[in-house]
XYZ file of C-alpha atoms in Angstrom:
419
model
C 24.599 -27.522 14.068
C 27.769 -30.072 13.790
C 29.083 -31.724 16.664
C 31.912 -30.178 18.061
C 35.009 -32.478 17.569
C 36.351 -31.687 21.273
C 33.223 -33.725 22.926
C 33.669 -37.102 23.322
C 32.256 -39.231 20.620
C 29.737 -41.266 22.821
C 27.653 -37.900 23.693
C 24.398 -38.076 21.298
C 23.782 -34.117 22.251
C 24.832 -31.479 20.889
C 26.729 -27.685 22.358
C 25.970 -26.481 23.944
C 25.485 -28.776 26.523
C 24.737 -28.450 30.152
C 26.555 -31.006 33.134
C 23.167 -33.400 32.727
C 23.468 -33.552 29.548
C 26.907 -34.185 29.397
C 26.854 -37.086 32.282
C 24.044 -38.628 31.453
C 24.398 -40.772 28.471
C 27.097 -42.435 30.743
C 26.129 -42.448 34.150
C 23.108 -43.794 35.560
C 22.067 -41.237 38.413
C 19.943 -44.389 40.144
C 22.820 -46.706 40.707
C 25.464 -46.179 43.065
C 27.846 -49.428 41.621
C 28.730 -48.920 37.360
C 29.964 -52.044 35.625
C 32.375 -50.906 32.923
C 30.799 -50.754 29.966
C 32.213 -52.313 26.536
C 31.390 -53.665 23.290
C 31.110 -57.311 24.302
C 27.971 -59.509 24.127
C 25.778 -58.810 26.898
C 25.569 -61.296 29.917
C 22.383 -63.252 30.368
C 22.123 -61.162 33.563
C 23.517 -58.009 35.280
C 23.345 -59.306 38.108
C 25.892 -59.376 41.340
C 27.144 -62.756 41.969
C 28.688 -64.214 44.867
C 32.743 -64.499 43.108
C 32.046 -60.543 42.138
C 33.836 -57.697 44.540
C 31.437 -56.943 47.242
C 32.565 -52.978 46.782
C 31.443 -51.561 50.115
C 28.750 -53.910 50.519
C 27.792 -55.906 53.322
C 25.589 -59.023 53.534
C 22.911 -59.748 56.549
C 21.610 -63.266 56.892
C 18.445 -62.739 57.958
C 16.792 -66.363 58.240
C 13.128 -67.230 56.954
C 10.820 -64.320 55.985
C 6.744 -65.440 55.950
C 5.388 -63.413 52.652
C 2.272 -61.524 52.308
C 1.231 -64.023 49.628
C 2.139 -67.179 51.255
C 4.818 -69.180 51.974
C 8.648 -67.793 53.121
C 11.842 -67.404 51.428
C 15.488 -67.766 53.322
C 16.306 -63.951 52.966
C 19.938 -62.210 52.772
C 20.062 -58.387 52.146
C 22.900 -56.522 51.219
C 23.399 -53.172 52.559
C 25.860 -50.516 53.233
C 26.265 -48.151 56.628
C 27.582 -44.362 57.284
C 28.013 -42.992 60.286
C 27.980 -44.173 63.688
C 24.894 -45.378 65.448
C 24.728 -43.823 68.592
C 24.440 -45.587 72.382
C 20.690 -45.196 72.759
C 20.633 -46.069 68.526
C 18.193 -42.685 68.243
C 20.424 -41.501 65.056
C 19.455 -43.991 62.442
C 18.215 -42.873 59.078
C 17.317 -45.671 56.733
C 17.619 -44.846 52.613
C 15.004 -46.787 50.171
C 16.502 -46.702 46.709
C 14.607 -46.401 42.897
C 13.404 -48.909 41.428
C 16.920 -50.286 39.969
C 19.166 -48.924 42.778
C 21.442 -50.388 44.873
C 22.756 -50.197 48.345
C 25.637 -47.716 47.263
C 24.153 -44.054 47.765
C 27.441 -42.568 48.671
C 31.052 -44.155 49.463
C 33.094 -44.087 52.198
C 35.132 -41.336 50.495
C 32.683 -39.703 49.132
C 33.235 -39.698 45.168
C 30.540 -42.029 43.810
C 27.348 -43.249 44.887
C 23.635 -42.456 43.293
C 22.928 -39.727 46.260
C 26.916 -39.111 47.173
C 26.318 -35.601 47.115
C 23.442 -35.887 49.598
C 24.996 -38.559 52.054
C 28.407 -37.966 54.085
C 30.013 -35.718 56.410
C 28.635 -32.435 56.809
C 26.183 -32.881 53.535
C 22.228 -32.670 53.636
C 21.857 -36.186 55.411
C 25.070 -35.580 57.932
C 27.150 -38.815 58.345
C 29.127 -37.326 61.455
C 25.084 -36.835 62.598
C 23.567 -40.203 61.641
C 23.887 -43.656 61.487
C 22.726 -43.921 57.783
C 21.820 -47.366 56.308
C 20.700 -48.094 52.670
C 19.611 -52.094 51.885
C 19.465 -53.638 48.658
C 15.851 -54.314 48.153
C 14.657 -57.800 48.839
C 13.957 -59.199 45.122
C 16.901 -56.971 43.833
C 19.964 -58.318 42.510
C 22.536 -56.594 43.627
C 23.350 -58.639 46.771
C 20.263 -59.122 48.277
C 17.961 -62.270 47.696
C 16.112 -62.625 44.342
C 15.750 -64.569 41.249
C 19.216 -64.395 40.382
C 20.197 -66.041 43.954
C 21.226 -69.568 44.161
C 18.156 -71.638 45.698
C 17.720 -74.543 48.129
C 18.649 -77.150 45.577
C 21.840 -75.306 44.327
C 20.050 -73.534 41.106
C 19.008 -69.989 40.699
C 15.578 -69.275 41.506
C 14.491 -67.969 38.086
C 11.050 -68.844 37.255
C 10.282 -70.064 40.691
C 10.783 -67.139 42.571
C 7.576 -66.339 44.592
C 5.876 -62.604 43.767
C 6.662 -60.564 46.880
C 4.783 -57.405 47.624
C 5.993 -54.180 48.888
C 5.243 -55.110 52.645
C 7.740 -58.107 51.875
C 10.648 -55.753 51.219
C 10.095 -54.026 54.286
C 9.236 -56.930 56.333
C 12.913 -58.079 55.465
C 14.243 -54.717 56.171
C 12.835 -54.777 59.358
C 14.799 -57.753 60.086
C 17.818 -56.035 59.089
C 16.948 -53.223 61.688
C 16.815 -55.742 64.210
C 20.442 -57.009 63.544
C 21.792 -53.712 63.635
C 19.938 -52.633 66.836
C 17.886 -50.216 65.561
C 14.573 -49.969 67.272
C 13.226 -47.022 65.910
C 14.619 -45.072 62.507
C 14.818 -41.180 63.357
C 14.064 -40.840 59.753
C 12.994 -43.205 56.850
C 13.623 -41.614 53.787
C 13.367 -42.526 49.625
C 12.411 -41.425 46.553
C 9.844 -43.135 43.231
C 9.826 -46.673 44.131
C 11.753 -46.361 47.499
C 9.595 -43.296 48.573
C 6.890 -46.469 47.859
C 8.596 -48.406 50.685
C 8.795 -45.492 52.618
C 5.073 -44.940 53.274
C 4.492 -48.945 53.637
C 7.392 -48.447 56.712
C 5.045 -45.855 58.037
C 2.356 -47.900 57.761
C 3.563 -51.246 58.663
C 5.749 -50.057 61.178
C 4.731 -46.560 62.356
C 5.925 -46.792 66.057
C 9.221 -47.524 64.103
C 9.323 -44.304 62.245
C 10.054 -41.673 63.932
C 9.244 -38.926 60.494
C 9.462 -39.602 56.794
C 10.983 -38.086 54.000
C 8.664 -39.017 50.647
C 10.140 -37.858 47.411
C 8.182 -38.131 44.631
C 6.255 -41.253 45.712
C 2.693 -41.892 46.814
C 0.796 -44.300 49.049
C -0.784 -46.555 46.310
C 0.047 -47.014 42.650
C -2.502 -44.995 40.390
C -3.634 -46.148 37.137
C -1.372 -44.601 34.731
C 1.431 -46.273 36.853
C 0.135 -49.303 37.054
C -0.149 -48.963 32.944
C 3.728 -47.905 32.748
C 4.601 -50.986 34.559
C 2.487 -53.628 32.797
C 3.727 -52.355 29.210
C 7.647 -52.563 30.691
C 6.603 -56.031 32.248
C 5.341 -57.261 29.194
C 8.398 -56.183 26.946
C 10.702 -58.266 29.340
C 8.269 -61.326 29.120
C 7.775 -60.971 25.278
C 11.484 -61.252 24.591
C 12.221 -65.145 23.324
C 15.210 -65.055 25.821
C 13.555 -64.843 28.464
C 12.465 -68.204 28.311
C 9.833 -67.881 31.269
C 12.248 -66.638 33.188
C 14.956 -68.932 33.353
C 17.844 -67.860 31.064
C 20.468 -68.201 33.590
C 21.941 -71.307 32.040
C 22.240 -68.992 28.614
C 25.820 -67.552 27.519
C 26.482 -64.043 26.686
C 24.807 -62.222 24.162
C 21.766 -65.071 24.299
C 19.826 -63.290 27.327
C 16.830 -61.518 27.434
C 18.777 -57.906 27.077
C 16.443 -56.582 24.081
C 13.357 -56.925 26.413
C 15.522 -55.563 29.451
C 16.474 -52.911 27.503
C 13.023 -52.413 25.932
C 11.450 -51.840 29.253
C 14.402 -49.592 30.438
C 13.379 -47.130 27.390
C 9.812 -47.382 27.792
C 10.634 -46.205 31.715
C 13.196 -43.528 31.029
C 10.701 -41.795 28.790
C 8.481 -41.399 32.029
C 11.694 -40.060 34.256
C 12.455 -37.209 31.952
C 10.536 -34.522 30.705
C 9.169 -33.316 27.361
C 11.056 -29.970 28.225
C 14.158 -31.528 28.491
C 13.934 -33.776 25.259
C 13.179 -31.143 23.173
C 15.751 -28.712 24.370
C 18.429 -31.490 24.071
C 17.442 -33.097 21.162
C 14.700 -32.030 19.354
C 14.216 -33.706 15.561
C 18.290 -34.183 15.403
C 19.131 -37.090 13.905
C 21.955 -39.279 15.106
C 25.782 -38.299 14.339
C 26.344 -40.101 10.843
C 22.942 -41.556 10.439
C 19.797 -40.397 8.262
C 16.793 -41.323 9.719
C 15.017 -41.672 6.021
C 17.458 -44.250 5.572
C 16.476 -46.744 8.511
C 18.468 -44.453 10.882
C 18.032 -43.245 14.309
C 17.447 -39.600 15.732
C 19.679 -38.417 18.389
C 16.705 -39.410 20.581
C 16.767 -42.815 19.519
C 20.352 -43.654 19.948
C 20.113 -41.719 23.486
C 17.249 -44.373 24.807
C 19.188 -47.160 23.047
C 22.748 -46.545 25.145
C 19.973 -45.991 28.314
C 19.074 -49.874 27.369
C 22.506 -51.391 26.697
C 23.623 -49.789 30.090
C 20.662 -51.377 32.300
C 21.449 -54.691 30.531
C 24.815 -54.887 31.364
C 23.962 -53.862 35.266
C 20.519 -55.664 36.115
C 18.671 -58.984 36.004
C 15.724 -58.984 34.285
C 13.342 -61.402 36.593
C 14.331 -58.723 39.222
C 13.202 -56.092 36.787
C 10.098 -58.039 36.763
C 9.654 -58.557 40.446
C 10.540 -55.176 41.814
C 8.218 -53.538 38.746
C 5.236 -56.294 39.511
C 5.383 -54.675 43.588
C 4.861 -50.987 42.158
C 1.977 -52.480 40.680
C 0.328 -54.003 43.458
C 1.709 -51.701 45.868
C -1.516 -49.925 48.727
C -0.501 -49.001 51.878
C -4.715 -49.542 52.361
C -4.758 -52.698 50.830
C -6.652 -55.005 53.518
C -6.661 -52.111 56.388
C -9.785 -50.162 56.043
C -8.573 -48.549 52.859
C -5.567 -46.193 51.403
C -7.361 -42.363 52.626
C -8.051 -44.146 56.001
C -4.516 -45.644 56.607
C -2.518 -41.816 55.379
C -4.832 -40.014 57.559
C -3.715 -42.114 60.718
C -0.024 -41.377 59.813
C 0.726 -38.780 62.164
C 4.639 -38.948 62.491
C 6.323 -35.735 60.634
C 6.578 -36.268 57.459
C 8.575 -34.480 54.499
C 7.094 -34.218 51.147
C 9.021 -33.711 47.784
C 7.527 -32.750 44.335
C 9.715 -32.390 40.916
C 7.485 -29.294 39.278
C 8.572 -31.609 36.067
C 7.560 -34.959 36.688
C 4.723 -37.031 34.480
C 5.088 -40.209 36.693
C 3.980 -38.965 39.816
C 2.395 -35.575 39.284
C 3.247 -32.399 41.546
C -0.700 -32.096 42.119
C -0.684 -35.988 43.260
C 2.179 -35.053 45.716
C 0.357 -31.816 46.997
C -2.456 -33.920 47.758
C -0.583 -36.406 50.062
C 1.202 -33.582 51.721
C -2.150 -32.154 52.369
C -3.726 -35.538 53.593
C -0.670 -36.912 55.762
C -1.435 -35.257 59.495
C 1.827 -34.451 60.299
C 3.489 -33.125 57.022
C 5.180 -29.751 56.672
C 3.839 -28.065 53.553
C 4.457 -29.246 50.343
C 8.434 -28.788 48.903
C 8.884 -28.700 44.829
C 12.440 -28.973 43.360
C 12.258 -26.921 40.416
C 13.822 -28.722 37.294
C 13.601 -29.184 33.521
C 14.787 -33.142 34.074
C 11.294 -34.267 35.193
C 10.654 -37.242 37.491
C 14.838 -37.708 37.511
C 15.420 -34.133 38.951
C 15.274 -35.949 42.366
C 18.711 -37.422 41.536
C 19.960 -34.659 39.613
C 19.211 -31.017 41.363
C 21.061 -32.122 44.366
C 21.522 -28.278 45.339
C 17.603 -27.889 45.485
C 17.523 -31.781 47.334
C 20.164 -30.744 49.892
C 18.064 -27.407 51.151
C 14.973 -28.798 51.512
C 16.461 -31.930 53.346
C 19.002 -29.728 55.556
C 16.135 -27.835 56.886
C 13.592 -30.821 57.729
C 16.617 -32.551 59.297
C 17.684 -29.000 60.783
C 14.225 -28.208 62.386
C 14.934 -28.525 66.431
C 11.269 -28.908 67.059
C 11.139 -32.368 64.973
C 15.140 -33.870 65.756
C 15.457 -31.908 69.325
C 17.322 -35.306 70.648
C 19.002 -35.339 67.567
C 20.499 -31.739 67.157
C 24.247 -32.389 68.394
C 26.611 -34.806 66.440
C 27.638 -38.200 67.637
C 30.785 -38.039 69.376
């Protein structure tokens, strides 16, 4: 089938196009801020810098944080808020973003953000009712302290940045909650890596979690997930331009963007489904290329494009830092084991699966829902798009979250809007 000339040349799929097929090559669903793409050489890092426009970010200097594996680090978190904290502080919701996400879940005008169809006035997470906080995670590269940040000696942390765990990330967010005057979250919600943080929040600070919403995530990383993250990390570390993690001095075009891009390609395969890839691309060659003469298939071009986009907006060291925290994620570590900790998490819980997910399998999500004492029956998003369905199937996610948040038996004191 020949491509329709009326479609933009950057599309790698062929008609008929679904809205997701049309959008996916040019928009990352897991990030709110999108730097303009160009064919200029990629920077050594796509990290946000102090000289960059802040967008709608706010910043909190939270001081020194003791780390689980030893040592301390001075923490600044970038974060964004929507809505108004009620006088008694009872209407606060914490959102936890995905691996390569950021604080920009939505914008003030609601026109962009990684969950802008979910968060906002009158939406599932209604900001006329709730005070919503979304921080960029510790170790990230979109305004929070991370490897690309400046260390006390005036140079980027780079290879000297300490290994951190998801517990450290939650501890930093606890400091942010204290700063904002939030003593208890009405809800802590997140998906994928963000959902892992939700589980750690519940284990580390159960009295601060009025309820939790865990979308396609788990209480501990599985062997398969460790294998996925290990190969992604190795792709970055084996890039000669990575230079052991010290590459911030390199000129545009000379950074570890090949390794970071390959890590993204490996990850992206796990984020989508075989059905989508088959229906969308099949064995179709990329337009103008012959796979038997060194050219690519359309699916190869699609992955290359996602690799390029991530390298333009993310940092290789941050990817390693966050990925390693996923590898070591286990809420039962040092607490008597994962099942014992899960069994003691009695707060109301919403657990959501995606039926085509091959990263967090529906059976594992069902087991989590069964093991959490306060969990409602498992809710399932039906999607052809795999793990990323939590970011794509907004109508279904809206209905699931609205049912949970509008249940007066769960949130009786917050059933009315903030005046």
